[in-house]
Coordinates of C-alpha atoms in Angstrom, one line a residue:
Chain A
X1 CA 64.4 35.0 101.3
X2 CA 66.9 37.3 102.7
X3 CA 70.0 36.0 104.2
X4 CA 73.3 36.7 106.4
X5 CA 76.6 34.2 106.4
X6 CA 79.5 34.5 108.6
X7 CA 81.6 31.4 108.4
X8 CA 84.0 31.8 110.8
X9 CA 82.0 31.3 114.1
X10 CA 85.9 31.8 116.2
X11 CA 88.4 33.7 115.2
X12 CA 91.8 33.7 117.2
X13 CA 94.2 36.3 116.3
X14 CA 97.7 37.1 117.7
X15 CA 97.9 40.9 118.8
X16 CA 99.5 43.1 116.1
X17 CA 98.1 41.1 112.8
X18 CA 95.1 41.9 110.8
X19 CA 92.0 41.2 111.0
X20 CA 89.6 40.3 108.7
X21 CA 85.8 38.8 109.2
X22 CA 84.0 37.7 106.5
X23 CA 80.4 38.3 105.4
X24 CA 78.4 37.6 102.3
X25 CA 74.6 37.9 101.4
X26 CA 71.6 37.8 99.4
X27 CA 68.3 39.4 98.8
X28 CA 66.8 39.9 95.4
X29 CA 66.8 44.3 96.6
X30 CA 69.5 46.4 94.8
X31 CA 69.2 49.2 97.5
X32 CA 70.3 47.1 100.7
X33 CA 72.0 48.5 103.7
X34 CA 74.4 46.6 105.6
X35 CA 75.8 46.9 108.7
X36 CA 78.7 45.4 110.9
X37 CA 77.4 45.8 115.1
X38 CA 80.2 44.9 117.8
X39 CA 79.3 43.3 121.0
X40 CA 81.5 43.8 123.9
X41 CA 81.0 41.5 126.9
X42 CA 78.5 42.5 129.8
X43 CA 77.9 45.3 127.2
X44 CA 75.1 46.7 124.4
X45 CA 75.3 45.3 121.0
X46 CA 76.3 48.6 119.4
X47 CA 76.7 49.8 115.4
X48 CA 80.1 49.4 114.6
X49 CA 79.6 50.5 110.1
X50 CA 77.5 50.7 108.0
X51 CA 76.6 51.4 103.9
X52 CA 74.3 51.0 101.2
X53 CA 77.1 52.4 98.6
X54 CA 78.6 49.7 96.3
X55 CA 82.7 49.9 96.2
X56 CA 82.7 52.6 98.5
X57 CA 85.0 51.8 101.6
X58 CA 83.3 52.6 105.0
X59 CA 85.4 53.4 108.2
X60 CA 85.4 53.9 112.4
X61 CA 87.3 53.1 114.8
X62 CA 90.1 52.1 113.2
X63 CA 88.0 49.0 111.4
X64 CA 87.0 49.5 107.7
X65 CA 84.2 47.6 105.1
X66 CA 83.4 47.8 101.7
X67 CA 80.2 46.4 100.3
X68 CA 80.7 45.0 96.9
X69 CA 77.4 44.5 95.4
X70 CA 78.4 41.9 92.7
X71 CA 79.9 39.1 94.6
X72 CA 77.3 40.2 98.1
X73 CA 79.9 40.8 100.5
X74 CA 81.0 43.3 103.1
X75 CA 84.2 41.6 105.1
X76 CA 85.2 43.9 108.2
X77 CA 88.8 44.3 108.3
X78 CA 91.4 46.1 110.5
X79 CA 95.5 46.4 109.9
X80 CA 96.2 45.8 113.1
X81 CA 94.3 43.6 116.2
X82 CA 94.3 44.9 119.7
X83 CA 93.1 43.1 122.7
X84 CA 90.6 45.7 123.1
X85 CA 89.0 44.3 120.0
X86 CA 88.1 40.9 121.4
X87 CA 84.2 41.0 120.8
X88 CA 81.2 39.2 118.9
X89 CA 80.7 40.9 116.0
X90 CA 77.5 40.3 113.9
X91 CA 77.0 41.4 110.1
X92 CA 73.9 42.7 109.3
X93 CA 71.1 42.9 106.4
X94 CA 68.4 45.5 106.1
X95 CA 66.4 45.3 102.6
X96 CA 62.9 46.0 101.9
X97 CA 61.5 45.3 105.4
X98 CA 61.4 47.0 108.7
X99 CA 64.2 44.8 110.5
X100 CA 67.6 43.3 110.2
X101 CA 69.1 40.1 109.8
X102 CA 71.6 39.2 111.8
X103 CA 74.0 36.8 110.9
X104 CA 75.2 33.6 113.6
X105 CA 78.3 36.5 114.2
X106 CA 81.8 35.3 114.7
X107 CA 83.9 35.6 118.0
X108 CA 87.1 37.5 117.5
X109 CA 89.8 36.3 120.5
X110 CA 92.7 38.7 120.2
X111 CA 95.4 37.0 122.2
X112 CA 98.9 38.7 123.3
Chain B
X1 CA 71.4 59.0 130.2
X2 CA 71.1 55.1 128.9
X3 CA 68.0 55.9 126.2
X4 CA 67.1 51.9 125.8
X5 CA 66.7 50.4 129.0
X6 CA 65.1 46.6 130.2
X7 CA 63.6 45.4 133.3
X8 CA 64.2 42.6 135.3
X9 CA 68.2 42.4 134.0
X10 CA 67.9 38.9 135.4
X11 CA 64.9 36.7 135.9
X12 CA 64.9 33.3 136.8
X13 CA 61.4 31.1 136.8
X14 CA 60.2 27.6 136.4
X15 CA 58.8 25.5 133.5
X16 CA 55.2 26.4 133.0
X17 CA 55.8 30.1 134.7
X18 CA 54.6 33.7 133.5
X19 CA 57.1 36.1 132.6
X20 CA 56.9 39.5 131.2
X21 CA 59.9 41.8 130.0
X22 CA 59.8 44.8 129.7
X23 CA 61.3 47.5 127.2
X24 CA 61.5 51.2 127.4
X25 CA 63.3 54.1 125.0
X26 CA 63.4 57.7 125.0
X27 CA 64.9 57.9 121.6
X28 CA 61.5 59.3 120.2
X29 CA 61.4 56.2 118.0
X30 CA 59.1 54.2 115.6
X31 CA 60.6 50.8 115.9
X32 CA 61.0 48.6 118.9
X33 CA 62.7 44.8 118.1
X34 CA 62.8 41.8 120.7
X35 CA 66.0 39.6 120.0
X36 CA 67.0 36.9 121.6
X37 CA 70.6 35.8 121.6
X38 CA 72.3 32.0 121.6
X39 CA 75.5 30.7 120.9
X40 CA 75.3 29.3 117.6
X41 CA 72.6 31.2 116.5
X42 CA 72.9 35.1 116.9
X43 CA 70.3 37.9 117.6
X44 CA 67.3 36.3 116.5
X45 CA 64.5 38.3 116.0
X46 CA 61.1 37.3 118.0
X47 CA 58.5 40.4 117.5
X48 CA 58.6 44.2 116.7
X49 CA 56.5 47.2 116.3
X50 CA 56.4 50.3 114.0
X51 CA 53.8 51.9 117.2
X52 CA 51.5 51.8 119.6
X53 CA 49.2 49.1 119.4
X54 CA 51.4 48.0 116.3
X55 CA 53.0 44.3 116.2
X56 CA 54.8 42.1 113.9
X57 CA 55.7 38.7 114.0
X58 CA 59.7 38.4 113.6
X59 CA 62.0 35.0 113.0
X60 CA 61.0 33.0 116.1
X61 CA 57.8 34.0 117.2
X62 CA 56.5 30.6 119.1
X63 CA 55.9 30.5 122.8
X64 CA 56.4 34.9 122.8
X65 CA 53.3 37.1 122.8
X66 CA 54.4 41.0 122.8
X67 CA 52.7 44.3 123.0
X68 CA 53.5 48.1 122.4
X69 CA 51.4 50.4 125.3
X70 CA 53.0 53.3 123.9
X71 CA 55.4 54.8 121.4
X72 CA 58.0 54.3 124.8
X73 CA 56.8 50.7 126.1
X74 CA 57.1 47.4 124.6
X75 CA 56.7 43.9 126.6
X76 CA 57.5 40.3 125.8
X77 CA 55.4 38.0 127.4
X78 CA 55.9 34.4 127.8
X79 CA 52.8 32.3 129.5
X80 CA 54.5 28.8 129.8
X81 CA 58.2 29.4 130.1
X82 CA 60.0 26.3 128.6
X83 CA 64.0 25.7 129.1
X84 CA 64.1 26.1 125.9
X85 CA 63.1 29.6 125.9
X86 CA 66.4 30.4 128.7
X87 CA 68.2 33.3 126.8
X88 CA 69.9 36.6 126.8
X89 CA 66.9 39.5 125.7
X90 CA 67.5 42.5 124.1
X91 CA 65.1 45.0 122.9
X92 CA 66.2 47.5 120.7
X93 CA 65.2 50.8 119.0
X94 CA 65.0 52.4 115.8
X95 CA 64.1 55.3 114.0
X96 CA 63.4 53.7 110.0
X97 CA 63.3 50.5 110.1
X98 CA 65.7 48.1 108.4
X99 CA 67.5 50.9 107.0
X100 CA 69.1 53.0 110.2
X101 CA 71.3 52.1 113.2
X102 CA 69.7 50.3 116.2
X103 CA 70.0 51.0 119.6
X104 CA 70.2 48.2 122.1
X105 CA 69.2 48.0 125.7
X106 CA 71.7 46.3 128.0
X107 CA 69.4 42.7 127.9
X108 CA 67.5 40.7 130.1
X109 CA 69.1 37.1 130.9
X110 CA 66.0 34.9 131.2
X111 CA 66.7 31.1 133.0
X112 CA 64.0 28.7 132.8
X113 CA 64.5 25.5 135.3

């Protein structure tokens, strides 16, 4: 069946460095759509990217993605961390179905 | 104007208790979601609906009834609360299914003693 992996559950950054958060998947569908949602504390879960476009890079908010179809990935990555980005950010799978899977998301702590 | 909203935001009960959560959206859409959220384990999906009088079993269905009144409304029921079932809720919206955005409501935190 359809699946989500993040492996990095915590990630602890130093203000200023880049970010990167990794995220691979499968399902047997050529046409999925992806999707990277951020989740501030004491806020909504709320789309951050998305794409169904293989090699095409994907940006907002200063963070960018690009799905690559033939090794399943879609790694969010940003140049430069800010506090402000300290979240839970979950990757996302939509395929042939009516719903998403979520991955187990990964905790970015951005520190000064 | 918040367009996904949830009622109680907090709830606590006991072991063996009835509880009912309760969904609402004004986004005009299709699909409504129940997740619930754990460290260690994500958004994990527990029922949705494509409509009124519509439901689907999700990821983690046991102990969870749910039902959609109307195109607006969706409730999660659970009949004998278990700790196990103590949890952030959040219902969501969307307007095609596993292919567009979602819209989350701020959650429910559910406590079981």
């Amino acid at each position: 069946g359809d699946s989500v992996t993040q492996k990095e559950g915590l990630v602890t950054l130093t203000e200023g460095l880049p970010v990167m958060l990794n995220c691979t998947y499968q399902t047997i569908y050529s046409n999925a759509f992806l999707f990277w949602y951020v989740h501030y504390l004491n806020e909504s879960p709320r789309l951050l990217l998305k794409s169904s476009t293989d090699n095409k890079r994907t940006e907002h908010q200063g963070f960018h993605a690009t799905l690559h179809k033939s090794s399943s990935s879609f790694h969010l990555q940003k140049s430069s961390a800010q506090l402000s980005d300290s979240a839970l950010y979950y990757c996302a799978l939509g395929s042939s179905g009516n719903k998403l899977i979520f991955g187990i998301g990964t905790l970015l702590s951005v520190k000064p | 104007e918040a367009a996904v909203t949830q009622s109680p935001r907090n709830k606590v009960t006991v072991t063996g208790g009835n509880v009912t959560l309760s969904c609402r959206q004004t986004n005009s859409h299709n699909y409504m979601y129940w997740y619930r959220q754990d460290t260690g384990h994500g958004l994990r999906l527990i029922h949705y609906s494509y409509g009124a009088g519509n439901l689907q079993i999700g990821d983690v269905p046991d102990g969870y009834k749910a039902t959609r009144t109307t195109q607006e409304d969706f409730f999660l029921l659970l009949e004998l609360a278990s700790p196990s079932q103590t949890s952030l809720y959040f219902c969501a919206s969307s307007d095609a299914g596993g292919r567009a955005e979602q819209f989350f409501g701020p959650g429910t935190r559910l406590t079981v003693l």
